[in-house]
Coordinates of C-alpha atoms in Angstrom, one line a residue:
X1 CA 132.4 123.3 36.4
X2 CA 135.7 122.3 37.9
X3 CA 137.7 124.8 39.7
X4 CA 140.8 124.4 37.6
X5 CA 138.7 125.3 34.6
X6 CA 137.9 128.7 36.0
X7 CA 141.6 130.0 35.7
X8 CA 141.8 132.5 32.8
X9 CA 138.0 133.0 32.5
X10 CA 136.5 136.4 32.0
X11 CA 134.2 137.3 34.9
X12 CA 132.0 140.3 35.8
X13 CA 131.6 141.4 39.4
X14 CA 128.0 141.3 40.6
X15 CA 128.6 142.7 44.1
X16 CA 130.7 145.4 45.8
X17 CA 132.3 148.6 44.8
X18 CA 133.6 147.0 41.7
X19 CA 130.1 145.8 40.4
X20 CA 129.9 145.6 36.7
X21 CA 133.7 145.6 36.1
X22 CA 135.4 142.7 34.3
X23 CA 138.2 140.7 35.5
X24 CA 140.3 137.6 34.7
X25 CA 140.4 134.7 37.2
X26 CA 144.2 134.4 38.3
X27 CA 143.7 131.4 40.6
X28 CA 141.3 129.4 42.8
X29 CA 141.9 129.8 46.6
X30 CA 139.2 127.4 47.7
X31 CA 135.6 126.3 46.8
X32 CA 134.5 129.9 47.8
X33 CA 137.1 132.3 46.8
X34 CA 139.1 133.1 43.8
X35 CA 141.8 135.8 43.0
X36 CA 141.0 138.2 40.2
X37 CA 142.9 140.7 38.1
X38 CA 142.2 143.4 35.6
X39 CA 145.8 144.3 34.7
X40 CA 145.2 147.9 35.9
X41 CA 144.3 148.4 39.6
X42 CA 144.3 144.8 40.3
X43 CA 147.6 143.4 39.1
X44 CA 149.2 140.0 39.6
X45 CA 151.1 141.5 42.7
X46 CA 147.8 142.9 44.1
X47 CA 145.0 140.5 43.1
X48 CA 141.5 140.9 44.6
X49 CA 140.1 138.1 46.5
X50 CA 136.4 137.8 45.7
X51 CA 133.7 135.2 46.4
X52 CA 132.7 133.1 43.5
X53 CA 129.1 133.7 44.2
X54 CA 129.6 137.4 43.7
X55 CA 131.0 136.8 40.0
X56 CA 129.2 136.2 36.9
X57 CA 131.4 133.7 35.1
X58 CA 131.5 133.9 31.3
X59 CA 132.4 131.3 28.7
X60 CA 135.1 133.4 27.5
X61 CA 138.8 132.5 28.4
X62 CA 141.8 134.6 27.8
X63 CA 143.8 133.0 25.1
X64 CA 146.8 130.9 26.1
X65 CA 145.7 131.2 29.8
X66 CA 148.0 128.5 31.1
X67 CA 151.1 129.8 29.3
X68 CA 150.3 133.4 30.0
X69 CA 149.8 132.9 33.8
X70 CA 153.2 131.4 34.3
X71 CA 155.0 134.3 32.5
X72 CA 156.4 137.6 33.9
X73 CA 154.0 139.6 36.2
X74 CA 154.4 142.8 34.1
X75 CA 153.7 140.9 30.7
X76 CA 150.5 139.3 32.4
X77 CA 149.2 142.7 33.5
X78 CA 149.8 144.3 30.1
X79 CA 148.1 141.4 28.2
X80 CA 145.2 141.2 30.6
X81 CA 144.5 145.0 30.4
X82 CA 144.8 144.9 26.6
X83 CA 142.4 141.8 26.4
X84 CA 139.8 143.3 28.6
X85 CA 140.0 146.8 26.8
X86 CA 139.6 145.0 23.4
X87 CA 136.8 143.0 24.7
X88 CA 135.0 146.1 25.9
X89 CA 135.6 147.9 22.6
X90 CA 134.1 144.9 20.7
X91 CA 131.1 144.8 23.2
X92 CA 130.3 148.5 22.7
X93 CA 130.9 148.5 18.9

């Protein structure tokens, strides 16, 4: 998978204190690291830097990822938080 295809993908943390938590990839730093956000604790202003090998990458991509990631930070945080919350509700239900 190409690194630019990772942006906007839903990932699940496999290691660290955030193990099991879901995030969206905000950007790719290099071939080892990405910045991830959840719209709540990890916002666009404070993304988490995480090794790709510590993430389980899913096939799911947030809708309109390219358009979304160039919009206002607060809008991105709200939409990411809502998207992940809805995804969890569907998964549980």
